[in-house]
Coordinates of C-alpha atoms and ligand atoms in Angstrom, one line a residue:
M96 CA -26.8 -29.9 25.3
N97 CA -25.3 -29.4 28.8
K98 CA -21.6 -29.8 29.5
Q99 CA -21.5 -31.0 33.1
L100 CA -18.2 -31.9 35.1
L101 CA -18.8 -34.8 37.3
F102 CA -16.8 -35.6 40.3
I103 CA -15.8 -39.2 40.1
K104 CA -12.8 -40.2 42.4
R105 CA -11.8 -38.7 45.7
P106 CA -8.2 -37.7 45.3
Q107 CA -5.3 -38.7 47.7
G108 CA -3.3 -35.3 48.0
E109 CA -3.7 -33.3 45.1
A110 CA -6.7 -33.5 42.8
N111 CA -6.1 -34.2 39.1
A112 CA -7.5 -34.9 35.7
S113 CA -9.0 -38.3 37.0
T114 CA -11.0 -36.8 39.7
W115 CA -13.2 -35.5 37.4
S116 CA -15.3 -36.5 34.1
L117 CA -16.8 -34.0 31.4
E118 CA -19.8 -35.3 30.2
T119 CA -22.4 -33.8 27.7
N120 CA -26.1 -34.3 28.4
P121 CA -29.4 -33.1 27.1
I122 CA -30.7 -29.7 28.9
P123 CA -33.4 -31.3 31.1
E124 CA -36.9 -30.1 31.1
I125 CA -38.0 -28.0 34.2
S126 CA -41.0 -29.1 36.5
D127 CA -43.4 -27.0 38.3
G128 CA -41.5 -25.0 40.9
E129 CA -38.2 -25.0 39.1
I130 CA -36.1 -22.9 37.0
L131 CA -33.3 -23.2 34.4
I132 CA -30.3 -21.4 34.8
K133 CA -27.6 -20.7 31.9
Q134 CA -24.5 -20.6 34.2
H135 CA -22.2 -18.1 32.5
Y136 CA -19.5 -18.1 35.4
V137 CA -18.4 -20.6 38.0
S138 CA -16.3 -19.9 40.9
L139 CA -13.2 -21.8 42.0
D140 CA -12.5 -22.1 45.5
P141 CA -9.9 -23.7 47.9
A142 CA -12.8 -25.1 49.8
M143 CA -13.5 -27.4 46.8
R144 CA -10.6 -29.7 47.9
G145 CA -12.3 -30.2 51.5
W146 CA -15.6 -31.0 49.9
M147 CA -14.0 -34.1 48.0
N148 CA -12.8 -35.8 51.2
D149 CA -15.3 -38.4 52.6
A150 CA -15.1 -36.6 56.2
R151 CA -17.1 -34.7 58.4
S152 CA -17.1 -31.1 58.1
Y153 CA -19.4 -27.8 58.0
I154 CA -21.0 -29.3 54.7
A155 CA -21.7 -32.7 53.5
P156 CA -18.9 -34.3 51.3
M157 CA -19.6 -34.3 47.7
E158 CA -21.0 -37.6 46.5
I159 CA -19.1 -39.5 43.8
G160 CA -20.9 -39.1 40.4
S161 CA -22.5 -35.7 41.5
V162 CA -22.0 -32.5 39.5
M163 CA -18.7 -30.7 41.1
R164 CA -20.0 -28.4 43.6
A165 CA -19.3 -24.6 42.9
G166 CA -20.9 -21.3 43.2
S167 CA -22.1 -19.7 39.9
V168 CA -23.9 -16.8 38.4
G169 CA -26.1 -16.9 35.3
E170 CA -29.3 -15.9 33.8
V171 CA -32.8 -17.7 34.2
V172 CA -33.8 -18.9 30.9
A173 CA -36.8 -20.9 31.6
S174 CA -39.1 -20.6 35.1
K175 CA -41.7 -22.5 36.5
N176 CA -41.2 -20.7 39.9
P177 CA -43.0 -17.5 40.4
K178 CA -40.2 -16.2 42.3
F179 CA -38.0 -15.9 39.4
E180 CA -38.4 -14.4 35.9
V181 CA -36.9 -15.2 32.7
G182 CA -34.2 -13.0 31.8
Q183 CA -33.5 -12.3 35.5
Y184 CA -29.6 -12.9 36.8
V185 CA -29.2 -14.9 39.8
A186 CA -26.2 -16.4 41.9
G187 CA -26.1 -19.5 43.9
T188 CA -24.5 -23.1 44.1
G189 CA -25.2 -24.2 40.6
G190 CA -22.1 -26.5 40.2
V191 CA -19.6 -27.0 37.4
Q192 CA -22.0 -27.2 34.5
Q193 CA -23.5 -25.0 31.6
Y194 CA -27.2 -25.2 32.7
A195 CA -28.7 -25.7 36.3
V196 CA -32.1 -26.9 37.0
T197 CA -33.0 -26.0 40.6
D198 CA -36.0 -25.2 42.7
G199 CA -34.3 -22.1 43.1
K200 CA -33.3 -22.5 47.0
G201 CA -30.3 -20.8 47.9
F202 CA -30.4 -18.6 44.6
Y203 CA -30.7 -15.0 44.8
P204 CA -31.0 -12.1 42.2
V205 CA -28.0 -10.0 41.1
D206 CA -28.0 -6.9 38.7
P207 CA -25.4 -6.9 36.2
K208 CA -25.9 -3.0 35.8
L209 CA -24.4 -2.4 39.4
A210 CA -21.5 -4.8 39.0
P211 CA -20.0 -7.1 36.5
L212 CA -21.2 -10.9 36.8
P213 CA -18.2 -12.4 38.1
T214 CA -17.9 -10.0 40.9
Y215 CA -21.0 -11.4 42.4
I216 CA -19.1 -14.8 43.1
G217 CA -16.0 -12.7 44.2
S218 CA -16.0 -9.4 46.1
L219 CA -19.7 -9.3 46.4
G220 CA -20.3 -13.1 47.0
M221 CA -19.1 -15.6 49.1
P222 CA -15.2 -14.7 49.5
G223 CA -16.4 -11.1 50.1
M224 CA -18.7 -12.1 52.8
T225 CA -16.1 -14.3 54.4
A226 CA -13.7 -11.3 54.5
F227 CA -16.6 -8.7 55.4
F228 CA -17.7 -10.7 58.7
G229 CA -14.3 -12.4 59.3
I230 CA -12.1 -9.4 59.8
Q231 CA -14.9 -7.3 61.3
E232 CA -17.0 -9.7 63.6
V233 CA -14.3 -12.4 64.2
G234 CA -11.2 -10.3 64.2
K235 CA -13.3 -7.2 66.0
I236 CA -10.8 -4.8 64.4
K237 CA -10.5 -1.3 65.8
E238 CA -8.6 1.8 64.5
G239 CA -4.8 1.5 65.2
D240 CA -4.7 -2.0 65.2
I241 CA -1.9 -4.0 63.5
V242 CA -3.3 -6.4 61.2
V243 CA -1.6 -9.2 59.3
V244 CA -3.2 -11.3 56.5
S245 CA -2.1 -14.3 54.5
G246 CA -3.3 -14.8 51.1
A247 CA -3.2 -11.4 50.8
A248 CA -3.5 -11.0 46.9
G249 CA -6.4 -13.6 47.0
A250 CA -10.2 -13.3 47.0
V251 CA -10.7 -13.2 50.7
G252 CA -7.5 -11.7 51.8
S253 CA -7.2 -8.7 49.4
I254 CA -10.7 -7.6 50.6
V255 CA -9.9 -8.3 54.3
G256 CA -6.9 -6.0 54.3
Q257 CA -8.7 -3.2 52.4
I258 CA -11.5 -3.2 54.9
A259 CA -8.8 -3.2 57.8
K260 CA -7.3 -0.2 55.9
I261 CA -10.6 1.7 55.8
K262 CA -10.9 0.9 59.4
G263 CA -7.8 2.8 60.3
C264 CA -5.4 -0.3 61.0
H265 CA -1.9 -0.8 60.0
V266 CA -2.1 -3.7 57.6
V267 CA 0.6 -6.2 56.4
G268 CA 0.0 -8.7 53.9
I269 CA 1.6 -12.0 53.1
A270 CA 1.5 -13.3 49.2
G271 CA 3.6 -15.3 47.0
G272 CA 6.0 -13.6 44.8
A273 CA 7.3 -10.1 44.3
K274 CA 4.6 -9.2 41.3
K275 CA 1.9 -10.1 44.1
C276 CA 3.5 -7.9 46.8
K277 CA 3.9 -5.3 44.5
Y278 CA 0.1 -5.2 43.7
V279 CA -1.0 -5.5 47.3
V280 CA 0.9 -2.4 48.3
D281 CA 0.5 -0.4 45.3
E282 CA -2.8 -1.2 44.2
L283 CA -4.8 -2.5 47.3
G284 CA -3.0 0.0 49.6
F285 CA -1.6 -2.1 52.3
D286 CA 1.3 -0.9 54.3
A287 CA 3.6 -3.5 53.6
C288 CA 3.6 -7.2 51.9
I289 CA 6.1 -10.1 52.8
D290 CA 6.8 -12.4 50.1
Y291 CA 6.8 -15.8 51.6
K292 CA 8.3 -17.4 48.6
N293 CA 11.3 -15.6 48.7
E294 CA 11.6 -14.1 52.3
D295 CA 12.0 -15.5 55.9
V296 CA 8.4 -14.6 57.3
K297 CA 9.2 -14.9 60.9
E298 CA 12.1 -12.3 60.5
R299 CA 10.0 -9.8 58.0
L300 CA 7.2 -9.9 60.5
K301 CA 9.6 -8.6 63.2
V302 CA 10.7 -5.7 61.0
E303 CA 7.1 -5.0 60.0
C304 CA 5.4 -5.4 63.3
P305 CA 8.1 -4.4 65.7
K306 CA 5.3 -4.3 68.8
G307 CA 3.6 -7.4 67.4
L308 CA 0.2 -7.9 65.9
D309 CA -3.2 -7.4 67.1
V310 CA -5.2 -9.5 64.5
Y311 CA -3.8 -12.3 62.1
F312 CA -6.4 -13.4 59.5
D313 CA -5.2 -16.8 58.5
N314 CA -5.9 -18.2 54.8
V315 CA -3.1 -20.5 54.7
G316 CA -2.1 -22.3 57.8
G317 CA 1.2 -24.2 58.6
E318 CA 4.5 -22.4 59.1
I319 CA 3.0 -19.0 58.3
L320 CA 0.4 -19.5 61.1
D321 CA 3.1 -20.5 63.6
A322 CA 5.4 -17.1 62.4
A323 CA 2.1 -15.1 63.5
L324 CA 1.7 -16.7 66.7
G325 CA 5.0 -15.9 67.6
R326 CA 4.4 -12.3 67.3
L327 CA 1.0 -11.8 69.0
R328 CA 0.3 -8.9 71.4
L329 CA -1.9 -8.8 74.6
H330 CA -5.5 -9.9 73.7
A331 CA -4.6 -10.5 70.1
R332 CA -7.3 -12.2 67.9
I333 CA -6.2 -14.9 65.2
V334 CA -9.1 -15.6 62.7
I335 CA -9.0 -19.0 61.1
C336 CA -10.5 -18.9 58.0
G337 CA -8.6 -21.4 55.9
A338 CA -5.3 -23.5 55.9
I339 CA -4.7 -23.8 52.1
S340 CA -1.1 -25.0 52.6
Q341 CA -2.5 -28.1 54.5
Y342 CA -5.5 -28.9 52.0
N343 CA -3.5 -31.7 49.8
N344 CA -1.8 -33.3 52.8
K345 CA -1.6 -36.9 52.5
E346 CA -0.7 -36.9 56.2
A347 CA -2.2 -35.1 59.2
V348 CA -2.5 -31.4 58.9
K349 CA 0.3 -29.9 60.5
G350 CA -0.5 -27.8 63.3
P351 CA 1.1 -24.8 65.2
S352 CA 3.6 -25.4 67.8
N353 CA 3.8 -21.7 69.0
Y354 CA 0.4 -22.0 70.6
L355 CA 1.2 -21.4 74.1
S356 CA 1.7 -17.5 72.9
L357 CA -2.3 -17.8 73.1
L358 CA -2.1 -18.2 76.8
V359 CA 1.2 -16.0 77.3
N360 CA -1.0 -13.2 75.5
R361 CA -4.3 -13.8 76.8
A362 CA -5.2 -14.1 72.9
S363 CA -7.7 -16.1 71.0
M364 CA -8.0 -18.2 67.8
T365 CA -11.5 -18.4 66.3
G366 CA -12.7 -20.3 63.2
I367 CA -15.1 -18.7 61.0
V368 CA -17.6 -20.3 58.4
V369 CA -19.2 -17.8 56.2
F370 CA -22.4 -19.5 55.8
D371 CA -23.2 -18.6 59.6
W372 CA -23.4 -14.9 58.4
A373 CA -26.1 -15.6 55.6
D374 CA -28.9 -13.6 57.2
R375 CA -26.5 -10.6 57.1
Y376 CA -25.1 -11.1 53.5
K377 CA -27.5 -8.4 52.2
E378 CA -25.6 -5.8 54.5
G379 CA -22.3 -7.1 53.7
A380 CA -22.9 -6.8 49.9
E381 CA -24.5 -3.2 50.3
Q382 CA -21.4 -2.1 52.2
L383 CA -19.0 -3.7 50.2
G384 CA -20.5 -2.1 47.0
K385 CA -20.4 1.3 48.5
W386 CA -17.0 1.1 49.2
M387 CA -16.2 0.0 45.6
A388 CA -18.3 2.6 44.0
Q389 CA -16.4 5.1 46.3
G390 CA -13.0 3.4 45.0
K391 CA -12.2 2.5 48.4
I392 CA -12.3 -1.3 47.6
K393 CA -10.7 -2.7 44.5
S394 CA -12.2 -5.9 43.4
R395 CA -10.1 -8.0 40.8
E396 CA -11.4 -11.3 39.1
D397 CA -9.1 -13.5 37.0
I398 CA -11.2 -15.2 34.5
Y399 CA -10.5 -18.2 32.4
E400 CA -12.6 -19.8 29.8
G401 CA -13.8 -23.2 28.9
I402 CA -15.6 -26.0 31.3
E403 CA -13.0 -28.6 29.8
N404 CA -10.3 -26.3 31.4
F405 CA -11.6 -26.9 34.9
P406 CA -8.8 -28.9 36.1
E407 CA -5.7 -27.0 35.1
T408 CA -7.5 -23.7 36.2
Y409 CA -8.6 -25.4 39.6
N410 CA -4.6 -25.9 40.0
R411 CA -4.1 -22.3 39.9
L412 CA -5.4 -22.1 43.4
F413 CA -2.6 -24.1 44.7
S414 CA 0.1 -23.1 42.6
G415 CA -0.9 -19.4 43.0
E416 CA -0.9 -18.6 39.1
K417 CA -3.8 -16.2 39.2
M418 CA -4.4 -12.7 40.7
G419 CA -7.5 -12.1 42.9
K420 CA -10.8 -14.1 42.6
L421 CA -10.4 -17.2 40.4
V422 CA -13.3 -17.7 37.9
L423 CA -14.1 -19.9 34.9
K424 CA -16.4 -18.9 32.1
V425 CA -18.2 -21.9 31.1
I426 CA -20.6 -20.8 28.3
E427 CA -21.0 -17.6 26.3
Ligands
NAP221 N1 -14.3 -20.5 56.4 C1 -14.7 -19.8 55.5 O1 -15.9 -19.9 55.5 C2 -14.1 -19.6 53.9 C3 -14.8 -19.1 53.1 C4 -14.0 -18.5 51.9 C5 -12.7 -19.1 51.8 N2 -12.0 -19.6 52.8 C6 -10.6 -20.1 53.0 O2 -9.8 -18.6 52.8 C7 -8.8 -19.1 52.3 C8 -8.6 -18.2 50.8 O3 -9.6 -18.4 50.0 P1 -9.5 -17.6 48.6 O4 -10.8 -18.0 48.0 O5 -9.3 -16.2 49.0 O6 -8.7 -18.2 47.6 P2 -7.4 -17.4 47.1 O7 -6.5 -16.7 48.1 O8 -8.1 -16.5 45.9 O9 -6.4 -18.5 46.3 C9 -5.7 -19.2 46.9 C10 -4.3 -18.6 47.2 O10 -3.7 -19.2 48.0 C11 -2.3 -19.2 48.0 N3 -1.5 -20.4 48.4 C12 -1.6 -21.6 47.7 N4 -0.9 -22.6 48.2 C13 -0.4 -22.0 49.3 C14 0.6 -22.4 50.4 N5 1.2 -23.7 50.4 N6 1.0 -21.5 51.3 C15 0.8 -20.3 51.5 N7 -0.4 -19.6 50.5 C16 -0.6 -20.5 49.4 C17 -2.0 -18.6 46.6 O11 -1.6 -17.4 46.7 P3 0.1 -16.9 46.6 O12 0.4 -16.9 45.5 O13 0.1 -15.8 47.6 O14 0.9 -18.3 47.3 C18 -3.4 -18.8 45.9 O15 -3.5 -17.6 44.9 C19 -8.8 -20.5 51.7 O16 -7.9 -21.2 52.7 C20 -10.2 -20.9 51.8 O17 -10.5 -22.4 52.1 C21 -12.9 -19.9 54.0

């Protein structure tokens, strides 16, 4: 049997248990051209909240009654598709379910001998690619830059800051709580970390970036984005990657009021959508893999278990009660 999490109700504000329904259905037979994947791990991403809205975005909204969309990694257990062999491991967007039937489009092979499976939906998967191309291609970092990154202990932010350190930048993280800030500095090697839950971000940015900042990589939006805008240097770049502080808003997103700092500093603010870099993922994964093997980049996954625990695990994205990339193991 296949346990599947269906998306049954569009939330207003925060998603909760009534957003989904857990169902048990027979594992379907596959047809010619299809494969059956036993999905060991699914990825939990802040973007899921946006996919639930019936609104125009970079990807179609999820349909009511569909399997909850999610990145996944697992083993091919049946194949009628010549491109995939039984026993091979693959990653893709298989949804929150124990078994996925697919024609294989968007799935690619991964090697569990090179890295643990969850890493392929973390640092070597979508979040890692976002960090890799976001900070380098959009943020255009160069040696000596002063880089600030929010969501610094998270899946994307932790990799952004480590790449910026490798490239010779001065890196300041922003994260929630003393434990996360200690991890960001002591384990990940950032130069400093601001605890936005207990400190005045605006004031501490003045201390950590007395000359201002060259690049701000924004994962959270809201007041922290505004504080960073207030510290721009000439020709600074802001990478708009996400705005998790705004995703559960029932009212309009709160925009930045300090935006004229872009004018004064001839600065830019540019969005990134990771999928635009899909044809270069191989390059990104190879380089990140090398840095990980050399010990220059640390990858951390926080793994919870049980498909029935999806709603409470999902909430950890917003409460911050997790460290690193959030992953759910849905089957042994
Ligand atoms: N544009 C793209 O293509 C793309 C791709 C991937 C991800 N993203 C975006 O990148 C951001 C980070 O994603 P991720 O996967 O790396 O998630 P993550 O950082 O691993 O998890 C989310 C973190 O956000 C922080 N957070 C939650 N509510 C917050 C608030 N109100 N204010 C400030 N911080 C808050 C929490 O950390 P603390 O404990 O530190 O508060 C939480 O751990 C998200 O905005 C996501 O949507 C964009």
